[in-house]
Amino acid sequence: MIADLENALGSAHVLTDPQLREGYERDWTGRFGAEAMCVARPADTAQVAAVVAACREHGAALVPQGGNTGLVGAGVPRGGEVLLSLARLDELGPVDPATAQVSAGAGVTMAALQEAAAAAGFEAGMDFAARDSATVGGLVACDGGGPRALAHGTARARVAGLEAVLADGTVVRRMHGLLKDNAGTPLPALLVGSEGTLGVITAVRWRLVPARRARVAALIPLETLEAAEPTLAVLRRELPSLEAADFFLDDGLSLVLEHLDRESPVAARAPAYLVLECAARSDPTEELAAGLEAAGIEDAVVADDTASRRRLWQFREAHTEAISARGVAHKMDVGVPLARLAEFITRVREVVEAAAPGARTILFGHLGDGNVHVNVLGPDPADEGVDVAVLELAAELGGTISAEHGVGVAKAAHLGLVRSAGEIDAMRAVKRALDPDGLLNPGAVLARVRD
Ligand code: MLT
Ligand code: ZN
């Protein structure tokens, strides 16, 4: 197996030394990971196909990995698989201004994509804190979102086509970028969000959005999140330029301030904070002011130049690192209908306390999408009690157990909370048809069926 891989990739790109493998084997949270048989680092699609073919011939399972920024264990080994790193597939084509599209290899980072888009007068239509490491292949494979999904949708909405290697080594390619092409079952659509279980994404035809360089952000202290739904209803109607509406709570802010060694952005602290960003071709500051007034919001810290906007967003984006610096967190990425959000936020603390007395719960997320990141510090990383309690609550309130991080291995056993037996059977049938030997990312999304 190793000799075949070395023949295909060159021995420098088949890592068997435990020290060289190490960085690929553990996920960002520190909660998931195991030893890989080896790390294979193909340079292009043909080499990816060769790795898949070798795995098939030797009956070896493989786990695809992009920038290893995933949070649900989908991109790290469970034990003994070939870790297929797509990082070297980092070719970025020219931006086509007529279609507003660009072709990106799976290993292109979000930051590189954003830079190329900006140089051509466009934007990627997506952004998040892990931009410097997260790769296009990985974020399409898990249908990533981030704060700007409010305006531009999740990765699915940005994909005009893709290229992938299927489990039998076949390369399927739909990179022409035709927006209208409904000739049969759309394989690219099937692969988006399949987390490497149906095929290995090697390239993506990405849809850009026109650059909206006039931007203004606002940090708004709130006495309660009870009014989140009616407030958002006003803001969405009054602010056509609204691109993001995130939130965090005061205990999270304290953690971030300590972590970044910064002063509070607001003199009078509040229980909750909203972070808004408006983007337009001409200055949206007046529109924002009018929108805030219509929503009855009187107090806001406004940032209208790039540096101050970035500083303001840091209070929200730095939550992930500030929490991680305190220990291995249980990270539940749930979505709840906006009408049930306030109820969720109250009850989630109660269910966490019942499942893990004394645990610390930090909540933040993308308010506009009803996407709450529930982070719990305290319980043993292997103890799933608190995860189950939070996921069950989200499901009970009509929400989802995975909004943007994916199912991975973290939530595979709990898919039945939000998908019917019929749906899971259909998912298993698709998996069996495309990967009959179960070699692609086994145990992710669909739990292994025990004999
Ligand atoms: C975020 O919104 O910052 C990301 O989803 C990462 C996280 O949830 O920690
Ligand atoms: Zn998020």
Short mmCIF file of N, CA and C in Angstrom, two decimals, residues 146-211:
data_model
loop_
_atom_site.label_atom_id
_atom_site.label_comp_id
_atom_site.label_asym_id
_atom_site.label_seq_id
_atom_site.Cartn_x
_atom_site.Cartn_y
_atom_site.Cartn_z
N GLY A 146 -20.84 30.71 8.03
CA GLY A 146 -20.21 31.92 8.54
C GLY A 146 -21.20 33.07 8.58
N PRO A 147 -20.77 34.21 9.12
CA PRO A 147 -21.69 35.35 9.32
C PRO A 147 -22.35 35.87 8.05
N ARG A 148 -21.62 35.82 6.92
CA ARG A 148 -22.16 36.44 5.69
C ARG A 148 -23.16 35.55 4.97
N ALA A 149 -23.40 34.34 5.49
CA ALA A 149 -24.41 33.46 4.88
C ALA A 149 -25.78 34.13 4.91
N LEU A 150 -25.95 35.05 5.85
CA LEU A 150 -27.23 35.78 5.94
C LEU A 150 -27.56 36.44 4.60
N ALA A 151 -26.54 36.99 3.95
CA ALA A 151 -26.77 37.68 2.68
C ALA A 151 -26.50 36.79 1.46
N HIS A 152 -25.51 35.91 1.57
CA HIS A 152 -25.05 35.20 0.37
C HIS A 152 -25.30 33.69 0.39
N GLY A 153 -25.91 33.20 1.46
CA GLY A 153 -26.16 31.76 1.55
C GLY A 153 -24.92 31.01 2.01
N THR A 154 -25.07 29.71 2.21
CA THR A 154 -23.93 28.88 2.62
C THR A 154 -23.13 28.49 1.38
N ALA A 155 -22.10 27.67 1.55
CA ALA A 155 -21.23 27.29 0.43
C ALA A 155 -22.02 26.78 -0.77
N ARG A 156 -23.11 26.07 -0.46
CA ARG A 156 -23.93 25.50 -1.55
C ARG A 156 -24.33 26.57 -2.57
N ALA A 157 -24.64 27.76 -2.07
CA ALA A 157 -25.09 28.84 -2.95
C ALA A 157 -23.94 29.42 -3.78
N ARG A 158 -22.73 29.17 -3.36
CA ARG A 158 -21.57 29.73 -4.06
C ARG A 158 -21.00 28.77 -5.11
N VAL A 159 -21.48 27.53 -5.11
CA VAL A 159 -20.90 26.51 -5.98
C VAL A 159 -21.61 26.48 -7.33
N ALA A 160 -20.84 26.82 -8.38
CA ALA A 160 -21.40 26.75 -9.74
C ALA A 160 -21.05 25.43 -10.40
N GLY A 161 -20.18 24.67 -9.76
CA GLY A 161 -19.78 23.37 -10.29
C GLY A 161 -18.61 22.86 -9.49
N LEU A 162 -18.27 21.59 -9.70
CA LEU A 162 -17.08 21.09 -9.01
C LEU A 162 -16.51 19.88 -9.72
N GLU A 163 -15.32 19.52 -9.25
CA GLU A 163 -14.65 18.32 -9.74
C GLU A 163 -14.40 17.43 -8.54
N ALA A 164 -14.58 16.12 -8.72
CA ALA A 164 -14.38 15.21 -7.59
C ALA A 164 -13.90 13.85 -8.08
N VAL A 165 -13.26 13.15 -7.17
CA VAL A 165 -12.87 11.76 -7.45
C VAL A 165 -13.82 10.87 -6.67
N LEU A 166 -14.47 9.96 -7.38
CA LEU A 166 -15.41 9.04 -6.72
C LEU A 166 -14.66 7.84 -6.13
N ALA A 167 -15.37 7.03 -5.37
CA ALA A 167 -14.71 5.94 -4.64
C ALA A 167 -14.04 4.92 -5.55
N ASP A 168 -14.49 4.80 -6.79
CA ASP A 168 -13.85 3.83 -7.69
C ASP A 168 -12.71 4.47 -8.47
N GLY A 169 -12.36 5.72 -8.15
CA GLY A 169 -11.24 6.39 -8.82
C GLY A 169 -11.67 7.23 -10.02
N THR A 170 -12.95 7.16 -10.39
CA THR A 170 -13.44 7.97 -11.52
C THR A 170 -13.40 9.45 -11.17
N VAL A 171 -12.95 10.26 -12.14
CA VAL A 171 -12.99 11.72 -11.93
C VAL A 171 -14.25 12.26 -12.58
N VAL A 172 -15.10 12.94 -11.80
CA VAL A 172 -16.26 13.60 -12.40
C VAL A 172 -16.00 15.10 -12.35
N ARG A 173 -16.34 15.76 -13.46
CA ARG A 173 -15.93 17.16 -13.58
C ARG A 173 -17.06 17.99 -14.17
N ARG A 174 -17.53 18.97 -13.43
CA ARG A 174 -18.54 19.92 -13.96
C ARG A 174 -18.05 21.31 -13.60
N MET A 175 -17.08 21.81 -14.37
CA MET A 175 -16.43 23.07 -14.03
C MET A 175 -16.73 24.15 -15.06
N HIS A 176 -17.69 23.91 -15.97
CA HIS A 176 -17.93 24.93 -17.00
C HIS A 176 -18.67 26.14 -16.46
N GLY A 177 -19.27 26.01 -15.30
CA GLY A 177 -19.87 27.16 -14.63
C GLY A 177 -21.18 27.62 -15.22
N LEU A 178 -21.82 26.80 -16.04
CA LEU A 178 -23.11 27.20 -16.59
C LEU A 178 -24.15 27.24 -15.47
N LEU A 179 -24.75 28.40 -15.29
CA LEU A 179 -25.70 28.53 -14.19
C LEU A 179 -26.96 27.70 -14.47
N LYS A 180 -27.31 27.66 -15.74
CA LYS A 180 -28.48 26.86 -16.13
C LYS A 180 -27.98 25.60 -16.83
N ASP A 181 -28.08 24.48 -16.15
CA ASP A 181 -27.66 23.20 -16.71
C ASP A 181 -28.36 22.12 -15.91
N ASN A 182 -29.58 21.80 -16.35
CA ASN A 182 -30.34 20.84 -15.55
C ASN A 182 -30.45 19.48 -16.23
N ALA A 183 -29.31 19.10 -16.85
CA ALA A 183 -29.29 17.82 -17.55
C ALA A 183 -29.06 16.67 -16.56
N GLY A 184 -30.11 16.28 -15.91
CA GLY A 184 -30.02 15.09 -15.05
C GLY A 184 -29.68 15.41 -13.61
N THR A 185 -29.57 14.33 -12.83
CA THR A 185 -29.28 14.48 -11.39
C THR A 185 -27.99 15.27 -11.18
N PRO A 186 -28.05 16.35 -10.40
CA PRO A 186 -26.84 17.17 -10.22
C PRO A 186 -25.87 16.57 -9.21
N LEU A 187 -24.86 15.85 -9.73
CA LEU A 187 -23.87 15.24 -8.84
C LEU A 187 -23.15 16.25 -7.95
N PRO A 188 -22.77 17.44 -8.53
CA PRO A 188 -22.11 18.40 -7.65
C PRO A 188 -22.97 18.75 -6.44
N ALA A 189 -24.28 18.91 -6.64
CA ALA A 189 -25.16 19.26 -5.52
C ALA A 189 -25.17 18.17 -4.46
N LEU A 190 -25.03 16.91 -4.92
CA LEU A 190 -25.03 15.78 -4.00
C LEU A 190 -23.77 15.78 -3.13
N LEU A 191 -22.66 16.22 -3.73
CA LEU A 191 -21.39 16.18 -3.01
C LEU A 191 -21.24 17.32 -2.00
N VAL A 192 -21.90 18.46 -2.28
CA VAL A 192 -21.82 19.57 -1.32
C VAL A 192 -22.48 19.13 -0.01
N GLY A 193 -21.74 19.25 1.08
CA GLY A 193 -22.30 18.88 2.38
C GLY A 193 -22.21 17.39 2.69
N SER A 194 -21.58 16.60 1.80
CA SER A 194 -21.51 15.16 2.07
C SER A 194 -20.26 14.80 2.87
N GLU A 195 -19.46 15.79 3.20
CA GLU A 195 -18.33 15.64 4.13
C GLU A 195 -17.36 14.53 3.74
N GLY A 196 -17.10 14.42 2.44
CA GLY A 196 -16.10 13.46 1.98
C GLY A 196 -16.56 12.02 2.04
N THR A 197 -17.86 11.79 2.21
CA THR A 197 -18.34 10.41 2.30
C THR A 197 -18.80 9.86 0.95
N LEU A 198 -19.00 10.75 -0.04
CA LEU A 198 -19.50 10.30 -1.35
C LEU A 198 -18.48 10.50 -2.45
N GLY A 199 -17.46 11.27 -2.20
CA GLY A 199 -16.43 11.57 -3.20
C GLY A 199 -15.46 12.56 -2.59
N VAL A 200 -14.28 12.67 -3.23
CA VAL A 200 -13.28 13.62 -2.73
C VAL A 200 -13.30 14.84 -3.65
N ILE A 201 -13.70 15.97 -3.13
CA ILE A 201 -13.76 17.20 -3.94
C ILE A 201 -12.34 17.68 -4.22
N THR A 202 -12.03 17.88 -5.51
CA THR A 202 -10.67 18.30 -5.87
C THR A 202 -10.62 19.74 -6.38
N ALA A 203 -11.73 20.26 -6.88
CA ALA A 203 -11.76 21.65 -7.35
C ALA A 203 -13.20 22.15 -7.33
N VAL A 204 -13.34 23.46 -7.26
CA VAL A 204 -14.68 24.06 -7.19
C VAL A 204 -14.74 25.25 -8.13
N ARG A 205 -15.83 25.37 -8.87
CA ARG A 205 -16.11 26.59 -9.63
C ARG A 205 -16.93 27.47 -8.71
N TRP A 206 -16.34 28.57 -8.26
CA TRP A 206 -16.91 29.39 -7.17
C TRP A 206 -17.60 30.62 -7.73
N ARG A 207 -18.80 30.88 -7.25
CA ARG A 207 -19.55 32.09 -7.67
C ARG A 207 -19.19 33.25 -6.76
N LEU A 208 -18.70 34.32 -7.35
CA LEU A 208 -18.34 35.51 -6.59
C LEU A 208 -19.54 36.45 -6.51
N VAL A 209 -19.39 37.50 -5.72
CA VAL A 209 -20.43 38.55 -5.70
C VAL A 209 -19.73 39.88 -5.98
N PRO A 210 -20.45 40.84 -6.55
CA PRO A 210 -19.82 42.14 -6.84
C PRO A 210 -19.32 42.77 -5.55
N ALA A 211 -18.15 43.42 -5.61
CA ALA A 211 -17.59 44.03 -4.40
C ALA A 211 -18.49 45.16 -3.92
#
